[in-house]
mmCIF file of N, CA and C in Angstrom:
data_model
loop_
_atom_site.group_PDB
_atom_site.id
_atom_site.type_symbol
_atom_site.label_atom_id
_atom_site.label_comp_id
_atom_site.label_asym_id
_atom_site.label_seq_id
_atom_site.Cartn_x
_atom_site.Cartn_y
_atom_site.Cartn_z
ATOM 1 N N MET O 127 73.496 -100.033 -91.681
ATOM 2 C CA MET O 127 73.821 -98.917 -90.819
ATOM 3 C C MET O 127 74.513 -97.829 -91.637
ATOM 4 N N CYS O 128 74.277 -96.621 -91.247
ATOM 5 C CA CYS O 128 74.918 -95.477 -91.878
ATOM 6 C C CYS O 128 75.808 -94.810 -90.840
ATOM 7 N N TYR O 129 77.087 -94.719 -91.141
ATOM 8 C CA TYR O 129 78.050 -94.152 -90.208
ATOM 9 C C TYR O 129 78.607 -92.842 -90.750
ATOM 10 N N GLN O 130 79.029 -91.968 -89.848
ATOM 11 C CA GLN O 130 79.744 -90.777 -90.272
ATOM 12 C C GLN O 130 81.097 -91.198 -90.821
ATOM 13 N N ARG O 131 81.595 -90.418 -91.767
ATOM 14 C CA ARG O 131 82.894 -90.715 -92.365
ATOM 15 C C ARG O 131 83.947 -90.884 -91.273
ATOM 16 N N GLY O 132 84.718 -91.950 -91.396
ATOM 17 C CA GLY O 132 85.783 -92.222 -90.456
ATOM 18 C C GLY O 132 85.382 -93.060 -89.250
ATOM 19 N N GLU O 133 84.081 -93.313 -89.062
ATOM 20 C CA GLU O 133 83.635 -94.096 -87.912
ATOM 21 C C GLU O 133 83.496 -95.585 -88.212
ATOM 22 N N PHE O 134 83.638 -95.986 -89.453
ATOM 23 C CA PHE O 134 83.544 -97.398 -89.822
ATOM 24 C C PHE O 134 84.848 -97.802 -90.477
ATOM 25 N N ARG O 135 85.492 -98.789 -89.926
ATOM 26 C CA ARG O 135 86.763 -99.262 -90.476
ATOM 27 C C ARG O 135 86.480 -100.333 -91.527
ATOM 28 N N VAL O 136 86.914 -100.075 -92.746
ATOM 29 C CA VAL O 136 86.721 -101.005 -93.857
ATOM 30 C C VAL O 136 87.911 -101.949 -93.900
ATOM 31 N N GLY O 137 87.617 -103.242 -94.080
ATOM 32 C CA GLY O 137 88.681 -104.238 -94.120
ATOM 33 C C GLY O 137 88.648 -105.076 -95.380
ATOM 34 N N GLY O 138 89.520 -106.038 -95.445
ATOM 35 C CA GLY O 138 89.672 -106.888 -96.617
ATOM 36 C C GLY O 138 88.478 -107.765 -96.933
ATOM 37 N N GLN O 139 87.568 -107.958 -95.978
ATOM 38 C CA GLN O 139 86.368 -108.756 -96.217
ATOM 39 C C GLN O 139 85.161 -107.894 -96.571
ATOM 40 N N ASP O 140 85.378 -106.600 -96.792
ATOM 41 C CA ASP O 140 84.309 -105.698 -97.209
ATOM 42 C C ASP O 140 84.413 -105.466 -98.708
ATOM 43 N N VAL O 141 83.265 -105.513 -99.390
ATOM 44 C CA VAL O 141 83.199 -105.374 -100.842
ATOM 45 C C VAL O 141 82.487 -104.066 -101.168
ATOM 46 N N LEU O 142 83.057 -103.296 -102.082
ATOM 47 C CA LEU O 142 82.462 -102.023 -102.488
ATOM 48 C C LEU O 142 81.296 -102.285 -103.432
ATOM 49 N N LEU O 143 80.071 -101.933 -102.988
ATOM 50 C CA LEU O 143 78.899 -102.067 -103.851
ATOM 51 C C LEU O 143 78.816 -100.926 -104.847
ATOM 52 N N GLY O 144 79.226 -99.748 -104.421
ATOM 53 C CA GLY O 144 79.155 -98.588 -105.293
ATOM 54 C C GLY O 144 79.406 -97.325 -104.499
ATOM 55 N N VAL O 145 79.237 -96.202 -105.174
ATOM 56 C CA VAL O 145 79.448 -94.899 -104.554
ATOM 57 C C VAL O 145 78.196 -94.068 -104.797
ATOM 58 N N ILE O 146 77.643 -93.518 -103.731
ATOM 59 C CA ILE O 146 76.477 -92.649 -103.838
ATOM 60 C C ILE O 146 76.983 -91.227 -104.023
ATOM 61 N N GLY O 147 76.394 -90.533 -104.979
ATOM 62 C CA GLY O 147 76.864 -89.181 -105.271
ATOM 63 C C GLY O 147 78.279 -89.253 -105.789
ATOM 64 N N LYS O 148 79.118 -88.365 -105.296
ATOM 65 C CA LYS O 148 80.504 -88.336 -105.759
ATOM 66 C C LYS O 148 81.469 -89.016 -104.807
ATOM 67 N N ASP O 149 81.071 -89.170 -103.530
ATOM 68 C CA ASP O 149 82.094 -89.624 -102.589
ATOM 69 C C ASP O 149 81.595 -90.415 -101.385
ATOM 70 N N ILE O 150 80.442 -91.057 -101.490
ATOM 71 C CA ILE O 150 79.938 -91.831 -100.357
ATOM 72 C C ILE O 150 79.963 -93.316 -100.716
ATOM 73 N N PRO O 151 80.996 -94.034 -100.266
ATOM 74 C CA PRO O 151 81.098 -95.453 -100.595
ATOM 75 C C PRO O 151 80.072 -96.279 -99.820
ATOM 76 N N VAL O 152 79.582 -97.334 -100.465
ATOM 77 C CA VAL O 152 78.645 -98.267 -99.838
ATOM 78 C C VAL O 152 79.308 -99.636 -99.829
ATOM 79 N N TRP O 153 79.475 -100.197 -98.626
ATOM 80 C CA TRP O 153 80.183 -101.458 -98.441
ATOM 81 C C TRP O 153 79.243 -102.548 -97.973
ATOM 82 N N ILE O 154 79.584 -103.786 -98.300
ATOM 83 C CA ILE O 154 78.857 -104.961 -97.833
ATOM 84 C C ILE O 154 79.897 -106.022 -97.496
ATOM 85 N N GLY O 155 79.615 -106.844 -96.508
ATOM 86 C CA GLY O 155 80.532 -107.924 -96.162
ATOM 87 C C GLY O 155 80.626 -108.941 -97.292
ATOM 88 N N ALA O 156 81.775 -109.579 -97.422
ATOM 89 C CA ALA O 156 82.014 -110.521 -98.520
ATOM 90 C C ALA O 156 81.006 -111.664 -98.543
ATOM 91 N N THR O 157 80.636 -112.187 -97.386
ATOM 92 C CA THR O 157 79.662 -113.281 -97.339
ATOM 93 C C THR O 157 78.307 -112.815 -97.847
ATOM 94 N N GLN O 158 77.857 -111.632 -97.394
ATOM 95 C CA GLN O 158 76.597 -111.076 -97.883
ATOM 96 C C GLN O 158 76.659 -110.805 -99.382
ATOM 97 N N PHE O 159 77.807 -110.307 -99.844
ATOM 98 C CA PHE O 159 77.952 -110.009 -101.265
ATOM 99 C C PHE O 159 77.707 -111.253 -102.114
ATOM 100 N N GLU O 160 78.174 -112.399 -101.666
ATOM 101 C CA GLU O 160 77.973 -113.632 -102.438
ATOM 102 C C GLU O 160 76.492 -113.935 -102.623
ATOM 103 N N TYR O 161 75.668 -113.610 -101.643
ATOM 104 C CA TYR O 161 74.221 -113.817 -101.763
ATOM 105 C C TYR O 161 73.563 -112.786 -102.677
ATOM 106 N N TRP O 162 74.127 -111.584 -102.727
ATOM 107 C CA TRP O 162 73.504 -110.475 -103.444
ATOM 108 C C TRP O 162 74.132 -110.168 -104.798
ATOM 109 N N ARG O 163 75.199 -110.823 -105.171
ATOM 110 C CA ARG O 163 75.952 -110.434 -106.360
ATOM 111 C C ARG O 163 75.154 -110.536 -107.658
ATOM 112 N N HIS O 164 74.077 -111.269 -107.669
ATOM 113 C CA HIS O 164 73.250 -111.416 -108.874
ATOM 114 C C HIS O 164 72.126 -110.378 -108.943
ATOM 115 N N THR O 165 72.128 -109.412 -108.017
ATOM 116 C CA THR O 165 71.040 -108.437 -107.964
ATOM 117 C C THR O 165 71.538 -106.995 -108.025
ATOM 118 N N GLN O 166 70.686 -106.145 -108.577
ATOM 119 C CA GLN O 166 70.923 -104.706 -108.513
ATOM 120 C C GLN O 166 70.301 -104.227 -107.206
ATOM 121 N N VAL O 167 71.055 -103.487 -106.428
ATOM 122 C CA VAL O 167 70.587 -102.984 -105.140
ATOM 123 C C VAL O 167 70.408 -101.472 -105.249
ATOM 124 N N THR O 168 69.219 -100.996 -104.896
ATOM 125 C CA THR O 168 68.934 -99.566 -104.888
ATOM 126 C C THR O 168 68.676 -99.141 -103.448
ATOM 127 N N ILE O 169 69.423 -98.165 -102.974
ATOM 128 C CA ILE O 169 69.235 -97.631 -101.629
ATOM 129 C C ILE O 169 68.414 -96.356 -101.755
ATOM 130 N N ASP O 170 67.330 -96.276 -100.993
ATOM 131 C CA ASP O 170 66.448 -95.119 -101.050
ATOM 132 C C ASP O 170 66.255 -94.572 -99.636
ATOM 133 N N VAL O 171 65.841 -93.331 -99.544
ATOM 134 C CA VAL O 171 65.555 -92.692 -98.264
ATOM 135 C C VAL O 171 64.082 -92.315 -98.262
ATOM 136 N N VAL O 172 63.374 -92.692 -97.192
ATOM 137 C CA VAL O 172 61.950 -92.391 -97.074
ATOM 138 C C VAL O 172 61.676 -91.839 -95.674
ATOM 139 N N PRO O 173 60.582 -91.089 -95.521
ATOM 140 C CA PRO O 173 60.221 -90.629 -94.181
ATOM 141 C C PRO O 173 59.955 -91.828 -93.269
ATOM 142 N N GLY O 174 60.330 -91.709 -92.029
ATOM 143 C CA GLY O 174 60.082 -92.785 -91.070
ATOM 144 C C GLY O 174 61.187 -92.851 -90.042
ATOM 145 N N ARG O 175 61.039 -93.764 -89.131
ATOM 146 C CA ARG O 175 61.999 -93.906 -88.039
ATOM 147 C C ARG O 175 63.052 -94.922 -88.418
ATOM 148 N N GLY O 176 64.318 -94.501 -88.358
ATOM 149 C CA GLY O 176 65.422 -95.405 -88.610
ATOM 150 C C GLY O 176 65.609 -96.368 -87.453
ATOM 151 N N ALA O 177 66.420 -97.378 -87.659
ATOM 152 C CA ALA O 177 66.628 -98.404 -86.640
ATOM 153 C C ALA O 177 67.963 -98.218 -85.928
ATOM 154 N N GLY O 178 67.984 -98.571 -84.669
ATOM 155 C CA GLY O 178 69.220 -98.649 -83.904
ATOM 156 C C GLY O 178 70.010 -97.356 -83.855
ATOM 157 N N MET O 179 71.319 -97.499 -84.006
ATOM 158 C CA MET O 179 72.241 -96.378 -83.881
ATOM 159 C C MET O 179 72.610 -95.779 -85.238
ATOM 160 N N SER O 180 71.874 -96.098 -86.268
ATOM 161 C CA SER O 180 72.196 -95.615 -87.597
ATOM 162 C C SER O 180 72.116 -94.090 -87.652
ATOM 163 N N LEU O 181 72.983 -93.490 -88.447
ATOM 164 C CA LEU O 181 73.114 -92.036 -88.529
ATOM 165 C C LEU O 181 71.794 -91.341 -88.846
ATOM 166 N N GLU O 182 70.965 -91.939 -89.682
ATOM 167 C CA GLU O 182 69.738 -91.275 -90.110
ATOM 168 C C GLU O 182 68.614 -91.359 -89.079
ATOM 169 N N ALA O 183 68.713 -92.211 -88.060
ATOM 170 C CA ALA O 183 67.625 -92.468 -87.116
ATOM 171 C C ALA O 183 67.013 -91.201 -86.506
ATOM 172 N N PRO O 184 67.789 -90.261 -85.978
ATOM 173 C CA PRO O 184 67.166 -89.089 -85.347
ATOM 174 C C PRO O 184 66.666 -88.035 -86.336
ATOM 175 N N GLU O 185 66.892 -88.222 -87.609
ATOM 176 C CA GLU O 185 66.536 -87.212 -88.609
ATOM 177 C C GLU O 185 65.122 -87.364 -89.154
ATOM 178 N N GLY O 186 64.405 -88.439 -88.765
ATOM 179 C CA GLY O 186 63.048 -88.639 -89.259
ATOM 180 C C GLY O 186 62.992 -89.325 -90.612
ATOM 181 N N PHE O 187 64.096 -89.927 -91.013
ATOM 182 C CA PHE O 187 64.152 -90.664 -92.269
ATOM 183 C C PHE O 187 64.742 -92.040 -92.010
ATOM 184 N N ARG O 188 64.550 -92.927 -92.951
ATOM 185 C CA ARG O 188 65.170 -94.242 -92.857
ATOM 186 C C ARG O 188 65.565 -94.700 -94.250
ATOM 187 N N PHE O 189 66.525 -95.572 -94.294
ATOM 188 C CA PHE O 189 66.946 -96.158 -95.562
ATOM 189 C C PHE O 189 66.120 -97.401 -95.834
ATOM 190 N N ILE O 190 65.782 -97.602 -97.094
ATOM 191 C CA ILE O 190 65.201 -98.871 -97.513
ATOM 192 C C ILE O 190 66.011 -99.360 -98.710
ATOM 193 N N VAL O 191 66.026 -100.646 -98.881
ATOM 194 C CA VAL O 191 66.775 -101.254 -99.975
ATOM 195 C C VAL O 191 65.793 -101.986 -100.871
ATOM 196 N N ARG O 192 65.903 -101.714 -102.149
ATOM 197 C CA ARG O 192 65.109 -102.428 -103.154
ATOM 198 C C ARG O 192 66.090 -103.188 -104.028
ATOM 199 N N SER O 193 65.652 -104.316 -104.528
ATOM 200 C CA SER O 193 66.564 -105.098 -105.366
ATOM 201 C C SER O 193 65.804 -105.782 -106.488
ATOM 202 N N ARG O 194 66.553 -106.126 -107.516
ATOM 203 C CA ARG O 194 66.017 -106.913 -108.624
ATOM 204 C C ARG O 194 67.155 -107.747 -109.177
ATOM 205 N N VAL O 195 66.808 -108.873 -109.774
ATOM 206 C CA VAL O 195 67.817 -109.751 -110.362
ATOM 207 C C VAL O 195 68.319 -109.118 -111.660
ATOM 208 N N PHE O 196 69.639 -109.150 -111.874
ATOM 209 C CA PHE O 196 70.206 -108.645 -113.121
ATOM 210 C C PHE O 196 69.701 -109.457 -114.303
ATOM 211 N N THR O 197 69.550 -108.799 -115.441
ATOM 212 C CA THR O 197 69.238 -109.525 -116.673
ATOM 213 C C THR O 197 70.470 -110.326 -117.076
ATOM 214 N N ASP O 198 70.298 -111.266 -117.991
ATOM 215 C CA ASP O 198 71.442 -112.046 -118.474
ATOM 216 C C ASP O 198 72.506 -111.138 -119.078
ATOM 217 N N GLU O 199 72.073 -110.101 -119.798
ATOM 218 C CA GLU O 199 73.016 -109.182 -120.423
ATOM 219 C C GLU O 199 73.794 -108.396 -119.370
ATOM 220 N N GLU O 200 73.097 -107.894 -118.357
ATOM 221 C CA GLU O 200 73.765 -107.161 -117.280
ATOM 222 C C GLU O 200 74.742 -108.062 -116.529
ATOM 223 N N ALA O 201 74.325 -109.289 -116.259
ATOM 224 C CA ALA O 201 75.192 -110.235 -115.550
ATOM 225 C C ALA O 201 76.460 -110.510 -116.347
ATOM 226 N N ALA O 202 76.339 -110.612 -117.671
ATOM 227 C CA ALA O 202 77.509 -110.865 -118.521
ATOM 228 C C ALA O 202 78.487 -109.687 -118.469
ATOM 229 N N VAL O 203 77.971 -108.470 -118.496
ATOM 230 C CA VAL O 203 78.828 -107.282 -118.417
ATOM 231 C C VAL O 203 79.568 -107.252 -117.080
ATOM 232 N N LEU O 204 78.858 -107.522 -116.002
ATOM 233 C CA LEU O 204 79.479 -107.523 -114.677
ATOM 234 C C LEU O 204 80.510 -108.636 -114.541
ATOM 235 N N GLU O 205 80.209 -109.795 -115.087
ATOM 236 C CA GLU O 205 81.162 -110.912 -115.047
ATOM 237 C C GLU O 205 82.446 -110.537 -115.775
ATOM 238 N N ALA O 206 82.304 -109.885 -116.917
ATOM 239 C CA ALA O 206 83.475 -109.480 -117.697
ATOM 240 C C ALA O 206 84.303 -108.415 -116.966
ATOM 241 N N ALA O 207 83.646 -107.603 -116.147
ATOM 242 C CA ALA O 207 84.346 -106.541 -115.417
ATOM 243 C C ALA O 207 85.167 -107.082 -114.249
ATOM 244 N N GLY O 208 84.865 -108.281 -113.803
ATOM 245 C CA GLY O 208 85.594 -108.854 -112.669
ATOM 246 C C GLY O 208 84.986 -108.463 -111.338
ATOM 247 N N ASP O 209 85.575 -108.968 -110.277
ATOM 248 C CA ASP O 209 85.059 -108.695 -108.937
ATOM 249 C C ASP O 209 85.247 -107.228 -108.561
ATOM 250 N N PRO O 210 84.315 -106.686 -107.767
ATOM 251 C CA PRO O 210 84.460 -105.300 -107.310
ATOM 252 C C PRO O 210 85.592 -105.176 -106.298
ATOM 253 N N PRO O 211 86.056 -103.959 -106.057
ATOM 254 C CA PRO O 211 87.144 -103.746 -105.095
ATOM 255 C C PRO O 211 86.754 -104.181 -103.685
ATOM 256 N N ARG O 212 87.767 -104.552 -102.927
ATOM 257 C CA ARG O 212 87.593 -104.864 -101.505
ATOM 258 C C ARG O 212 88.230 -103.740 -100.697
ATOM 259 N N GLY O 213 87.881 -103.704 -99.432
ATOM 260 C CA GLY O 213 88.342 -102.625 -98.563
ATOM 261 C C GLY O 213 89.838 -102.469 -98.473
ATOM 262 N N ASP O 214 90.572 -103.562 -98.660
ATOM 263 C CA ASP O 214 92.028 -103.470 -98.553
ATOM 264 C C ASP O 214 92.704 -103.136 -99.873
ATOM 265 N N THR O 215 91.919 -103.004 -100.960
ATOM 266 C CA THR O 215 92.513 -102.703 -102.265
ATOM 267 C C THR O 215 91.921 -101.469 -102.927
ATOM 268 N N TRP O 216 90.851 -100.912 -102.382
ATOM 269 C CA TRP O 216 90.152 -99.799 -103.018
ATOM 270 C C TRP O 216 90.939 -98.512 -102.882
ATOM 271 N N VAL O 217 91.079 -97.802 -103.993
ATOM 272 C CA VAL O 217 91.752 -96.504 -104.004
ATOM 273 C C VAL O 217 90.688 -95.462 -104.341
ATOM 274 N N PRO O 218 90.238 -94.657 -103.367
ATOM 275 C CA PRO O 218 89.141 -93.715 -103.596
ATOM 276 C C PRO O 218 89.337 -92.796 -104.786
ATOM 277 N N GLU O 219 90.525 -92.285 -104.981
ATOM 278 C CA GLU O 219 90.755 -91.342 -106.076
ATOM 279 C C GLU O 219 90.504 -91.984 -107.433
ATOM 280 N N ALA O 220 90.731 -93.281 -107.552
ATOM 281 C CA ALA O 220 90.567 -93.971 -108.830
ATOM 282 C C ALA O 220 89.106 -94.152 -109.194
ATOM 283 N N SER O 221 88.205 -94.097 -108.214
ATOM 284 C CA SER O 221 86.799 -94.347 -108.493
ATOM 285 C C SER O 221 85.910 -93.138 -108.250
ATOM 286 N N GLY O 222 86.501 -92.023 -107.900
ATOM 287 C CA GLY O 222 85.725 -90.815 -107.684
ATOM 288 C C GLY O 222 85.179 -90.681 -106.278
ATOM 289 N N GLY O 223 85.404 -91.670 -105.425
ATOM 290 C CA GLY O 223 84.891 -91.618 -104.057
ATOM 291 C C GLY O 223 86.006 -91.384 -103.065
ATOM 292 N N SER O 224 85.655 -91.446 -101.787
ATOM 293 C CA SER O 224 86.676 -91.319 -100.741
ATOM 294 C C SER O 224 86.366 -92.211 -99.578
#
């Protein structure tokens, strides 16, 4: 789902996947993150009808997610970097997002 800024409350069980552009954080639940942590996730926008109450639904576009398994080298770099921030510890100014 895509929410307008301020409409989604991030908590301690949310994991920061990354930031789109300069200031759009992308969050995933901790349980889901455990299933996806070995993959690179790419979020794309394509023409089509969005689902449910997602922000993009009435705009004629929808989000799709593509993924691939990290290489051994990429996995090693990520392992060395440690776990990504969680919603209760993330400081937007430190990562360029908000």
